[in-house]
């Protein structure tokens, strides 16, 4: 009973070899976890330090209360992107509001997972079929990788409600790309590939982070300067920069007004009073905020097109448009931001920057009911997808180690990890395939290895964050790209198409829907699930049903599909391959009547009922009415091979007397023998 509520007690007592294996695995995983966590936090639209926060307590809690000893929980690419996509319509990336909503979303996902596990609802994973998951994973991997293309080449990416349109805006900006940023990104991909192929035991991710940080600091990769508008001689650029600064100021003022207004509305709500003027003003401010954001997104791309060259004029530096002979490698500066009437320019690439040192403090996630209701659907899909991801990883590792898998306990562990983490500034986490696989290969014996990896993160947060300042953002983007592009597997989609065309259609439809509806990835899964259910219902409503004939070897087979003559002129044999329930009872009646119309001289219809696993009240009523109608027409309805539960249901309903016990046969061989004898005697 104690280990049921405290599963981590199963780790003890630990032998010396198990402890040694966990220590080695934990240290190895920590070297991958730290750079990955920062990369995934950037993908989630958060400062990189929040990736470290999500790699601390959630890792410990999930390992202590989860079911798999190998599963490593923490930031993952897919849920990071889904988190950013869900929150971006509500707040600007990297803002305090965006960060707070990320914590709220983590709490919601955690509560849902914990509830599903506590009520043993792990079976909900079956709602998403393999083709749905496969189509979604392929599309999501493409979206994740391509969403970092702007960071890879150092150009802005507009954030609208359609990812493909935003990606097109990035592609057309390729002539404006920063060549040093691209060099860091390509170099990272090449080194990771070479290390994986030739030196797989080395922590490739950590190596590229260290090398990239050292090179960036040595080369002065980050170049920034703050200037006054007067120093920008290019009039068009100066006007565009000032317009951007003005819109940012308006956005700040609008958000402040919204905050004050919401405080008043919350105070009124406690007294059950309404002020419709304030509510109307709140709606107006919300619309104004969205309008300003859209303008800023579009203008951010426009202002990046202005390239400036520093020129010394009488001892002062001014910035002019470069001459016509300026090439790709010229010293050009572009807009980086504006504040307090001054303009920030950059002539280099983007780096991680200052990372706050220290452990995350306790903070209550926001509990605004309006926000929670808006995020509910996405949170539910994230809870299921994260669970499916974690379960598939656990199942694969359990098959290798012969470990017993408990999906509901894993749900509880994942739920607690997200809930506890949300109170300590963690965003949504889940199980990681790459880190879990590394742990298994490194000799992990128990979940204690994850505790060791979290301790490595703690040491980093306390003492090492300052050394990551010069880490190029393109290195982090390349790390994520390297991880997610390896998940693309179109062979599985082709295989599903070969096995079952409808499954192939579902997988392809999910893939296309996810791409088209991005960044709202959850909608792609919903499309796949709904399509799967519709195809399943169509199959149940119109199951396989065929008149049988006798083959040359004496066996029964479909008369039309195998071009066989009827078994007899006196009776017709019909096979029905489905349970007889409300959704297909009308189809059953149509199948029987069609058989009679094809064989008008038949005096008996024998239904081979081996495939009828269940019958409900609607099916029983349809069978009763059909037997009575056929009897009045001089035709006998007979059944064979009914399973015991179905036969007992007919007996309880008194249907055996309506059909006639002499017309209910235990198997088709006996039925055919009796019918042949019956009509032979009649002639």
XYZ file of C-alpha atoms in Angstrom, residues 170-491:
322
model
C 10.654 34.319 -43.639
C 11.644 32.689 -46.926
C 11.364 35.930 -48.907
C 13.707 37.572 -46.383
C 16.529 35.139 -47.110
C 18.567 37.789 -49.011
C 18.636 39.742 -45.708
C 20.017 36.775 -43.726
C 23.021 37.206 -41.440
C 25.810 34.998 -42.790
C 27.585 34.515 -39.435
C 24.342 33.317 -37.841
C 23.876 30.822 -40.672
C 27.484 29.666 -40.260
C 26.912 28.913 -36.565
C 23.699 27.025 -37.357
C 25.123 24.944 -40.196
C 28.277 24.253 -38.206
C 26.165 22.977 -35.313
C 24.192 20.631 -37.575
C 27.364 19.280 -39.185
C 29.154 18.692 -35.866
C 26.095 17.019 -34.321
C 25.772 14.720 -37.333
C 29.470 13.775 -37.311
C 29.526 13.139 -33.568
C 26.381 11.025 -33.743
C 27.835 8.939 -36.553
C 31.435 8.517 -35.420
C 31.501 9.295 -31.663
C 27.984 8.558 -30.399
C 29.082 8.192 -26.761
C 30.162 11.829 -26.530
C 27.570 14.450 -25.411
C 27.299 16.117 -28.800
C 24.723 18.695 -27.706
C 26.923 19.905 -24.847
C 29.983 20.013 -27.098
C 28.347 22.252 -29.717
C 27.053 24.546 -26.968
C 30.504 24.957 -25.433
C 32.262 25.403 -28.769
C 29.588 27.791 -30.042
C 29.709 29.905 -26.884
C 33.525 30.159 -26.951
C 33.603 31.083 -30.641
C 30.818 33.633 -30.205
C 32.603 35.355 -27.345
C 35.951 35.289 -29.182
C 34.589 36.679 -32.456
C 32.336 39.322 -30.906
C 29.286 37.703 -32.490
C 26.863 39.982 -30.645
C 27.163 43.633 -31.670
C 24.661 46.154 -30.319
C 24.499 49.910 -30.124
C 21.935 52.447 -28.903
C 21.550 55.598 -30.984
C 19.319 58.643 -31.177
C 16.977 59.137 -34.164
C 19.173 62.043 -35.261
C 22.091 59.665 -35.903
C 20.086 57.831 -38.573
C 20.491 59.780 -41.806
C 18.284 57.444 -43.850
C 14.955 59.288 -43.533
C 12.779 56.326 -44.554
C 14.492 54.072 -42.018
C 14.213 56.695 -39.261
C 10.479 57.163 -39.867
C 9.862 53.390 -39.886
C 11.855 52.941 -36.663
C 9.966 55.748 -34.945
C 6.615 54.321 -36.089
C 7.572 51.000 -34.554
C 8.600 52.660 -31.297
C 5.329 54.602 -31.239
C 3.268 51.422 -31.680
C 5.215 49.683 -28.896
C 4.477 52.618 -26.603
C 0.783 52.466 -27.529
C 0.742 48.733 -26.824
C 2.310 49.253 -23.395
C -0.212 51.979 -22.590
C -3.129 49.828 -23.798
C -2.019 46.840 -21.716
C -1.657 49.031 -18.637
C -5.180 50.365 -19.168
C -6.448 46.812 -19.592
C -4.780 45.724 -16.362
C -6.340 48.576 -14.399
C -9.761 47.958 -15.949
C -9.617 44.236 -15.226
C -8.840 44.986 -11.590
C -11.999 47.091 -11.389
C -14.077 44.379 -13.081
C -12.770 41.714 -10.695
C -13.650 43.911 -7.737
C -17.176 44.386 -9.096
C -17.551 40.666 -9.758
C -17.027 39.938 -6.063
C -20.112 42.039 -5.274
C -22.195 40.512 -8.107
C -22.481 43.938 -9.743
C -22.085 44.769 -13.434
C -20.852 47.923 -15.099
C -21.635 47.543 -18.781
C -19.659 50.668 -19.642
C -16.501 49.148 -18.152
C -17.182 45.829 -19.869
C -17.605 47.574 -23.231
C -14.374 49.501 -22.643
C -12.619 46.207 -21.849
C -13.756 44.751 -25.173
C -12.601 47.890 -26.987
C -9.163 47.730 -25.382
C -8.858 44.029 -26.240
C -9.619 44.788 -29.882
C -7.178 47.690 -29.860
C -4.466 45.445 -28.407
C -4.930 42.850 -31.133
C -4.877 45.554 -33.807
C -1.606 47.028 -32.507
C -0.016 43.578 -32.283
C -0.867 42.825 -35.905
C 0.594 46.156 -36.980
C 3.751 45.467 -34.982
C 4.199 42.012 -36.475
C 3.944 43.365 -39.995
C 6.103 46.402 -39.277
C 8.810 44.284 -37.610
C 9.434 42.581 -40.945
C 9.350 45.908 -42.781
C 11.871 47.672 -40.525
C 14.297 44.740 -40.783
C 14.669 45.476 -44.499
C 16.512 48.699 -43.732
C 20.269 48.048 -43.708
C 22.497 50.822 -42.353
C 26.239 51.407 -42.506
C 28.101 53.320 -39.756
C 29.998 56.352 -41.029
C 32.219 58.710 -39.020
C 31.288 62.369 -39.610
C 33.305 64.978 -37.699
C 34.021 62.561 -34.874
C 30.404 61.395 -34.573
C 28.938 58.135 -35.897
C 25.934 58.317 -38.158
C 24.121 55.531 -39.980
C 23.398 55.690 -43.685
C 21.982 53.354 -46.300
C 24.848 51.237 -47.755
C 26.128 51.988 -51.219
C 25.198 49.933 -54.284
C 28.491 48.016 -54.153
C 27.894 46.718 -50.617
C 27.853 42.905 -50.620
C 26.478 40.246 -48.297
C 29.547 40.461 -46.056
C 29.405 44.242 -45.615
C 29.261 45.782 -42.117
C 25.524 46.433 -41.905
C 23.342 47.270 -38.922
C 19.626 46.631 -38.562
C 16.819 47.589 -36.219
C 16.773 45.680 -32.901
C 14.253 47.654 -30.816
C 13.404 51.025 -29.332
C 13.025 52.379 -25.807
C 12.687 55.811 -24.185
C 13.110 57.690 -27.454
C 16.301 55.849 -28.411
C 16.803 53.185 -31.073
C 18.722 49.939 -30.698
C 20.683 48.629 -33.665
C 22.461 45.313 -34.107
C 25.319 44.461 -36.411
C 25.785 40.886 -35.260
C 23.755 37.864 -34.315
C 21.387 37.002 -31.501
C 22.775 35.401 -28.350
C 21.099 33.965 -25.275
C 22.118 36.958 -23.171
C 22.055 37.298 -19.411
C 20.486 34.347 -17.579
C 19.376 34.997 -13.989
C 21.264 32.878 -11.477
C 19.511 31.051 -8.651
C 16.646 28.660 -8.154
C 13.056 29.503 -9.154
C 10.875 30.992 -6.443
C 7.345 29.999 -5.485
C 4.661 31.815 -7.484
C 0.951 31.099 -7.883
C -0.119 30.560 -11.526
C -2.864 32.870 -12.781
C -6.404 31.570 -12.285
C -8.431 33.884 -14.548
C -11.544 31.894 -15.526
C -11.768 33.591 -18.909
C -8.206 32.610 -19.777
C -8.687 29.077 -18.440
C -11.792 28.538 -20.554
C -9.946 29.806 -23.631
C -7.013 27.446 -23.043
C -9.102 24.431 -21.967
C -9.308 22.700 -25.357
C -5.607 23.089 -26.103
C -4.679 21.999 -22.572
C -6.734 18.810 -22.950
C -5.124 17.938 -26.277
C -1.666 18.718 -24.846
C -2.429 16.477 -21.872
C -3.361 13.591 -24.175
C -0.534 14.131 -26.670
C 2.055 14.444 -23.928
C 0.722 11.263 -22.347
C 0.790 9.421 -25.679
C 4.365 10.560 -26.216
C 5.410 9.466 -22.718
C 3.557 6.152 -22.976
C 5.060 5.244 -26.343
C 8.543 5.951 -24.963
C 7.859 3.947 -21.799
C 6.418 1.059 -23.806
C 9.467 0.891 -26.074
C 11.880 0.927 -23.141
C 9.761 -1.492 -21.109
C 9.849 -3.998 -23.973
C 13.648 -3.986 -23.822
C 13.891 -4.284 -20.036
C 10.770 -6.474 -19.521
C 9.450 -3.800 -17.192
C 5.729 -3.784 -16.342
C 4.040 -0.660 -17.673
C 1.301 1.149 -15.733
C -0.148 3.950 -17.921
C -2.409 5.336 -15.185
C 0.478 5.667 -12.724
C 2.503 7.393 -15.434
C -0.374 9.841 -15.906
C -0.298 10.580 -12.183
C 3.454 11.158 -12.240
C 3.274 13.418 -15.292
C 0.322 15.304 -13.805
C 2.064 15.931 -10.485
C 5.222 17.047 -12.308
C 3.345 19.726 -14.240
C 1.289 20.823 -11.248
C 4.233 21.155 -8.853
C 6.391 22.723 -11.557
C 3.776 25.372 -12.371
C 4.108 26.743 -8.826
C 7.864 27.109 -9.349
C 7.851 28.856 -12.747
C 7.924 25.769 -14.956
C 6.026 25.536 -18.215
C 4.477 22.319 -19.606
C 6.718 19.231 -19.544
C 6.482 15.644 -20.743
C 8.576 12.547 -21.364
C 11.577 12.897 -23.666
C 12.492 10.082 -26.046
C 16.094 11.173 -26.632
C 16.981 11.634 -22.958
C 15.160 8.449 -21.901
C 16.999 6.425 -24.543
C 20.338 7.885 -23.444
C 19.555 6.974 -19.833
C 18.753 3.382 -20.769
C 21.951 3.063 -22.828
C 24.046 4.688 -20.091
C 23.126 2.042 -17.534
C 20.308 3.621 -15.537
C 18.767 1.153 -13.086
C 16.126 3.230 -11.283
C 14.442 6.609 -11.522
C 17.133 7.959 -9.205
C 19.182 8.818 -12.299
C 16.641 11.572 -13.095
C 17.213 13.060 -9.630
C 20.932 13.154 -10.429
C 20.255 14.962 -13.719
C 18.091 17.522 -11.884
C 20.929 18.133 -9.426
C 23.130 18.922 -12.428
C 20.566 21.545 -13.480
C 20.563 23.002 -9.952
C 24.350 23.382 -10.019
C 24.093 25.074 -13.420
C 21.414 27.522 -12.232
C 23.433 28.431 -9.135
C 26.919 28.759 -10.555
C 27.140 28.458 -14.372
C 24.446 30.626 -15.986
C 26.807 33.551 -16.623
C 28.899 31.396 -18.956
C 26.003 30.939 -21.377
C 25.653 34.653 -22.198
C 27.380 34.429 -25.600
C 25.647 31.221 -26.722
C 24.227 31.971 -30.216
C 20.493 31.502 -30.627
C 21.118 29.805 -33.968
C 23.029 27.053 -32.140
C 19.973 26.371 -30.005
C 17.769 26.436 -33.118
C 20.051 23.928 -34.817
C 19.926 21.637 -31.751
C 16.122 21.542 -31.938
C 16.131 21.087 -35.722
C 18.552 18.187 -35.431
C 16.289 16.510 -32.872
C 12.906 17.000 -34.554
C 13.802 16.382 -38.198
C 14.862 12.901 -37.146
C 11.250 12.252 -36.115
C 9.936 12.667 -39.665
C 8.870 9.252 -40.939
C 6.785 9.226 -44.120
C 7.368 5.480 -44.531
